[in-house]
Amino acid sequence: MAGEDDGELKLIGQYGSAFVTRVKLALSLKGLSYEYIEEDLRNKSELLLRSNPVHKAVPVLIHRGKPICDSQVILQYIDEAFAGTGTGPSLLPADPYERSVARFWAAYIEDKLVPPWDRVFRATTDGEREEPLKQMFAAVDTLEGGLKECSKGKPFFGGDSVGYVDVVLGGAVSYAKAHDALFGAKLIDAAKTPLLAAWMERFCELDAAKAVLQDVDRVVEYAKMLIAKNAARASN
């Protein structure tokens, strides 16, 4: 990727990971160049195991030989490490209170949306999916209010420009769009959550998003493969 001097940036990732996509979005927004290393999580590399010995998971950002783990930690590191370097705008607000609000909603996504979403994909029957799907839709309804609070009528959670919460949620946009094909219902529905639906369309039109978001049809096929593998594993 072309961009500002990266100080030897490498990203260990995996195509289907929304967490990896968050980091790609931040790097793209900042205009930073980096080497991308696709990881086979069924046969983890020595580089991954050495770089993230605690969780042995992606994403891992390596900056000048030093690894940074966990997608939200990485986003904050990128924001701080490349502040004032002529790259893209800050993801987190300068005001301490506004920064705390952004961190609150990012934590809400991590705590209330991600876990039931993971359970939906791991479920092997429609009955097992029913409760986590309800939890997902409830979380999205609450995020509609979060967007209203954070944006103050502007286009993004970050206001006029994309911010921290936009990137945290934006990493899952391709999966949100694939949800209808996978489970027969829109996760972000213009009739129920009009602010989020409009936000998602605006977000997808960003050059930074177009550069890194997964193709929705490919996500559908990838997710179907994961669901089938989980079902086969459960039947054995």
Short mmCIF file of C-alpha atoms in Angstrom, two decimals:
data_model
loop_
_atom_site.label_atom_id
_atom_site.label_comp_id
_atom_site.label_asym_id
_atom_site.label_seq_id
_atom_site.Cartn_x
_atom_site.Cartn_y
_atom_site.Cartn_z
CA MET A 1 0.00 0.00 0.00
CA ALA A 2 1.19 3.51 -0.76
CA GLY A 3 1.12 6.18 1.91
CA GLU A 4 3.07 8.02 4.55
CA ASP A 5 6.30 6.62 5.98
CA ASP A 6 5.16 3.75 8.15
CA GLY A 7 8.27 3.13 10.22
CA GLU A 8 8.18 -0.54 9.21
CA LEU A 9 4.55 -1.45 9.82
CA LYS A 10 3.32 -5.01 9.41
CA LEU A 11 -0.19 -6.33 10.01
CA ILE A 12 -0.83 -10.00 10.72
CA GLY A 13 -4.44 -10.70 9.83
CA GLN A 14 -7.04 -13.03 8.41
CA TYR A 15 -9.50 -12.22 5.62
CA GLY A 16 -12.72 -13.02 7.45
CA SER A 17 -11.91 -11.15 10.66
CA ALA A 18 -13.91 -7.98 11.35
CA PHE A 19 -11.31 -7.14 14.00
CA VAL A 20 -8.57 -7.16 11.38
CA THR A 21 -10.75 -5.01 9.13
CA ARG A 22 -10.93 -2.40 11.91
CA VAL A 23 -7.15 -2.08 11.83
CA LYS A 24 -7.05 -1.97 8.03
CA LEU A 25 -9.62 0.84 8.14
CA ALA A 26 -7.56 2.86 10.61
CA LEU A 27 -4.38 2.41 8.57
CA SER A 28 -6.25 3.33 5.39
CA LEU A 29 -7.79 6.44 6.97
CA LYS A 30 -4.37 7.51 8.21
CA GLY A 31 -2.81 6.91 4.78
CA LEU A 32 -0.19 4.59 6.26
CA SER A 33 1.60 1.97 4.21
CA TYR A 34 2.15 -1.47 5.67
CA GLU A 35 2.97 -5.05 4.82
CA TYR A 36 -0.03 -7.33 5.19
CA ILE A 37 0.59 -10.92 6.26
CA GLU A 38 -2.37 -13.31 5.86
CA GLU A 39 -2.43 -15.84 8.69
CA ASP A 40 -3.66 -19.43 8.50
CA LEU A 41 -5.32 -19.81 11.89
CA ARG A 42 -5.46 -23.60 11.48
CA ASN A 43 -1.67 -23.66 11.25
CA LYS A 44 -0.47 -20.63 13.19
CA SER A 45 2.84 -19.18 12.15
CA GLU A 46 5.85 -18.75 14.39
CA LEU A 47 5.57 -15.00 13.77
CA LEU A 48 2.02 -14.91 15.20
CA LEU A 49 2.85 -17.14 18.17
CA ARG A 50 5.91 -15.05 18.97
CA SER A 51 4.09 -11.75 18.49
CA ASN A 52 0.93 -12.63 20.45
CA PRO A 53 1.86 -15.44 22.84
CA VAL A 54 -1.03 -14.69 25.22
CA HIS A 55 -4.04 -14.97 22.86
CA LYS A 56 -2.35 -16.37 19.72
CA ALA A 57 -4.91 -14.42 17.69
CA VAL A 58 -5.13 -11.77 14.98
CA PRO A 59 -4.88 -8.87 14.48
CA VAL A 60 -1.33 -8.06 15.45
CA LEU A 61 0.31 -4.82 14.34
CA ILE A 62 4.11 -4.83 14.31
CA HIS A 63 5.70 -1.39 14.38
CA ARG A 64 9.48 -1.22 14.16
CA GLY A 65 9.67 -4.80 15.37
CA LYS A 66 7.37 -4.32 18.38
CA PRO A 67 3.98 -6.14 18.39
CA ILE A 68 0.71 -4.52 19.45
CA CYS A 69 -2.26 -6.84 20.03
CA ASP A 70 -6.07 -6.48 20.28
CA SER A 71 -7.91 -4.45 17.68
CA GLN A 72 -9.06 -1.61 19.96
CA VAL A 73 -5.62 -1.29 21.54
CA ILE A 74 -4.13 -1.19 18.04
CA LEU A 75 -6.54 1.56 16.93
CA GLN A 76 -5.57 3.71 19.89
CA TYR A 77 -1.88 3.01 19.28
CA ILE A 78 -2.17 4.08 15.63
CA ASP A 79 -3.95 7.26 16.70
CA GLU A 80 -1.25 8.13 19.23
CA ALA A 81 1.86 6.88 17.41
CA PHE A 82 1.05 8.79 14.22
CA ALA A 83 -0.47 11.93 15.75
CA GLY A 84 0.80 15.13 14.17
CA THR A 85 2.65 13.34 11.40
CA GLY A 86 0.58 14.77 8.56
CA THR A 87 -1.53 11.62 8.29
CA GLY A 88 -5.31 11.44 8.57
CA PRO A 89 -7.45 13.02 11.30
CA SER A 90 -7.42 11.76 14.88
CA LEU A 91 -9.83 8.92 15.60
CA LEU A 92 -10.39 9.89 19.23
CA PRO A 93 -11.59 13.40 20.14
CA ALA A 94 -9.23 15.84 21.83
CA ASP A 95 -11.77 16.67 24.55
CA PRO A 96 -11.46 14.21 27.49
CA TYR A 97 -15.23 13.89 27.97
CA GLU A 98 -15.93 13.32 24.28
CA ARG A 99 -13.09 10.80 24.25
CA SER A 100 -14.68 8.94 27.17
CA VAL A 101 -18.03 8.86 25.34
CA ALA A 102 -16.39 7.36 22.25
CA ARG A 103 -14.63 4.74 24.36
CA PHE A 104 -17.93 3.93 26.11
CA TRP A 105 -19.71 3.18 22.82
CA ALA A 106 -16.76 1.22 21.46
CA ALA A 107 -16.84 -0.89 24.64
CA TYR A 108 -20.61 -1.29 24.22
CA ILE A 109 -20.10 -2.72 20.73
CA GLU A 110 -17.45 -5.10 22.07
CA ASP A 111 -19.55 -6.22 25.06
CA LYS A 112 -23.11 -6.24 23.73
CA LEU A 113 -22.93 -6.76 19.97
CA VAL A 114 -19.86 -8.89 19.31
CA PRO A 115 -20.53 -11.81 21.75
CA PRO A 116 -24.07 -12.62 20.56
CA TRP A 117 -22.93 -12.18 16.94
CA ASP A 118 -20.24 -14.78 17.58
CA ARG A 119 -22.82 -17.13 19.13
CA VAL A 120 -25.07 -16.73 16.09
CA PHE A 121 -22.32 -17.99 13.80
CA ARG A 122 -21.39 -20.81 16.16
CA ALA A 123 -25.00 -21.99 16.59
CA THR A 124 -25.94 -25.20 14.80
CA THR A 125 -29.74 -24.79 14.82
CA ASP A 126 -32.24 -21.97 14.34
CA GLY A 127 -33.35 -22.51 17.92
CA GLU A 128 -29.84 -21.88 19.22
CA ARG A 129 -29.66 -18.67 17.20
CA GLU A 130 -32.94 -17.22 18.44
CA GLU A 131 -31.72 -15.67 21.71
CA PRO A 132 -28.38 -14.25 20.45
CA LEU A 133 -30.21 -12.78 17.43
CA LYS A 134 -32.59 -10.99 19.81
CA GLN A 135 -29.60 -9.68 21.75
CA MET A 136 -27.98 -8.43 18.54
CA PHE A 137 -31.05 -6.53 17.42
CA ALA A 138 -31.43 -5.02 20.90
CA ALA A 139 -27.80 -3.87 20.79
CA VAL A 140 -28.31 -2.31 17.36
CA ASP A 141 -31.39 -0.45 18.63
CA THR A 142 -29.30 0.98 21.47
CA LEU A 143 -26.51 1.93 19.05
CA GLU A 144 -29.05 4.00 17.12
CA GLY A 145 -29.25 6.21 20.21
CA GLY A 146 -25.48 6.12 20.57
CA LEU A 147 -25.05 7.43 17.04
CA LYS A 148 -27.52 10.25 17.76
CA GLU A 149 -25.60 11.18 20.91
CA CYS A 150 -22.13 11.03 19.39
CA SER A 151 -22.83 12.57 15.99
CA LYS A 152 -25.00 15.48 17.17
CA GLY A 153 -26.72 15.44 13.79
CA LYS A 154 -23.49 15.13 11.78
CA PRO A 155 -22.66 12.25 9.42
CA PHE A 156 -20.56 10.00 11.67
CA PHE A 157 -20.08 8.88 15.26
CA GLY A 158 -16.99 11.09 15.12
CA GLY A 159 -19.01 14.07 13.88
CA ASP A 160 -18.02 15.54 10.52
CA SER A 161 -15.29 12.95 10.05
CA VAL A 162 -14.89 9.28 10.85
CA GLY A 163 -13.86 8.58 14.45
CA TYR A 164 -13.01 5.73 16.77
CA VAL A 165 -16.53 4.28 17.09
CA ASP A 166 -17.04 4.47 13.33
CA VAL A 167 -13.96 2.31 12.80
CA VAL A 168 -14.86 -0.16 15.57
CA LEU A 169 -18.34 -0.70 14.13
CA GLY A 170 -17.23 -0.23 10.52
CA GLY A 171 -15.06 -3.32 10.64
CA ALA A 172 -18.25 -5.40 10.71
CA VAL A 173 -20.15 -3.57 7.95
CA SER A 174 -19.69 -6.32 5.35
CA TYR A 175 -21.07 -8.86 7.82
CA ALA A 176 -23.98 -6.57 8.65
CA LYS A 177 -24.81 -6.34 4.94
CA ALA A 178 -24.48 -10.11 4.58
CA HIS A 179 -26.83 -10.76 7.50
CA ASP A 180 -30.01 -10.75 5.41
CA ALA A 181 -28.69 -13.41 3.02
CA LEU A 182 -27.41 -15.51 5.92
CA PHE A 183 -30.27 -15.30 8.42
CA GLY A 184 -33.24 -13.78 6.59
CA ALA A 185 -33.36 -10.42 8.36
CA LYS A 186 -31.51 -7.13 8.02
CA LEU A 187 -29.39 -6.37 11.04
CA ILE A 188 -29.37 -2.65 10.24
CA ASP A 189 -32.79 -1.82 8.82
CA ALA A 190 -33.66 1.66 7.55
CA ALA A 191 -37.23 1.27 8.87
CA LYS A 192 -36.08 0.48 12.42
CA THR A 193 -32.71 2.20 12.72
CA PRO A 194 -32.70 4.94 10.05
CA LEU A 195 -29.68 6.79 11.45
CA LEU A 196 -27.51 3.67 11.45
CA ALA A 197 -28.73 2.63 8.00
CA ALA A 198 -27.80 6.03 6.57
CA TRP A 199 -24.48 5.91 8.45
CA MET A 200 -23.63 2.51 6.98
CA GLU A 201 -24.24 3.69 3.42
CA ARG A 202 -22.12 6.82 3.97
CA PHE A 203 -19.37 4.77 5.57
CA CYS A 204 -19.25 2.34 2.64
CA GLU A 205 -18.77 5.25 0.23
CA LEU A 206 -15.56 6.39 1.93
CA ASP A 207 -12.42 5.74 -0.12
CA ALA A 208 -10.75 4.23 2.94
CA ALA A 209 -13.67 1.83 3.39
CA LYS A 210 -13.83 0.87 -0.29
CA ALA A 211 -10.13 0.02 -0.13
CA VAL A 212 -10.43 -2.56 2.67
CA LEU A 213 -14.00 -3.73 3.33
CA GLN A 214 -14.62 -7.34 2.35
CA ASP A 215 -16.80 -8.11 -0.66
CA VAL A 216 -20.28 -8.89 0.72
CA ASP A 217 -20.91 -11.90 -1.54
CA ARG A 218 -17.57 -13.38 -0.51
CA VAL A 219 -18.43 -12.78 3.14
CA VAL A 220 -21.72 -14.65 2.66
CA GLU A 221 -19.88 -17.65 1.22
CA TYR A 222 -17.20 -17.47 3.91
CA ALA A 223 -19.80 -17.29 6.69
CA LYS A 224 -21.80 -20.18 5.22
CA MET A 225 -18.61 -22.25 5.23
CA LEU A 226 -18.01 -21.44 8.92
CA ILE A 227 -21.61 -22.27 9.83
CA ALA A 228 -21.41 -25.59 7.94
CA LYS A 229 -18.13 -26.48 9.67
CA ASN A 230 -19.61 -25.74 13.09
CA ALA A 231 -22.67 -27.86 12.29
CA ALA A 232 -20.48 -30.75 11.08
CA ARG A 233 -18.31 -30.52 14.19
CA ALA A 234 -21.38 -30.57 16.44
CA SER A 235 -22.80 -33.67 14.73
CA ASN A 236 -19.64 -35.72 15.26
#
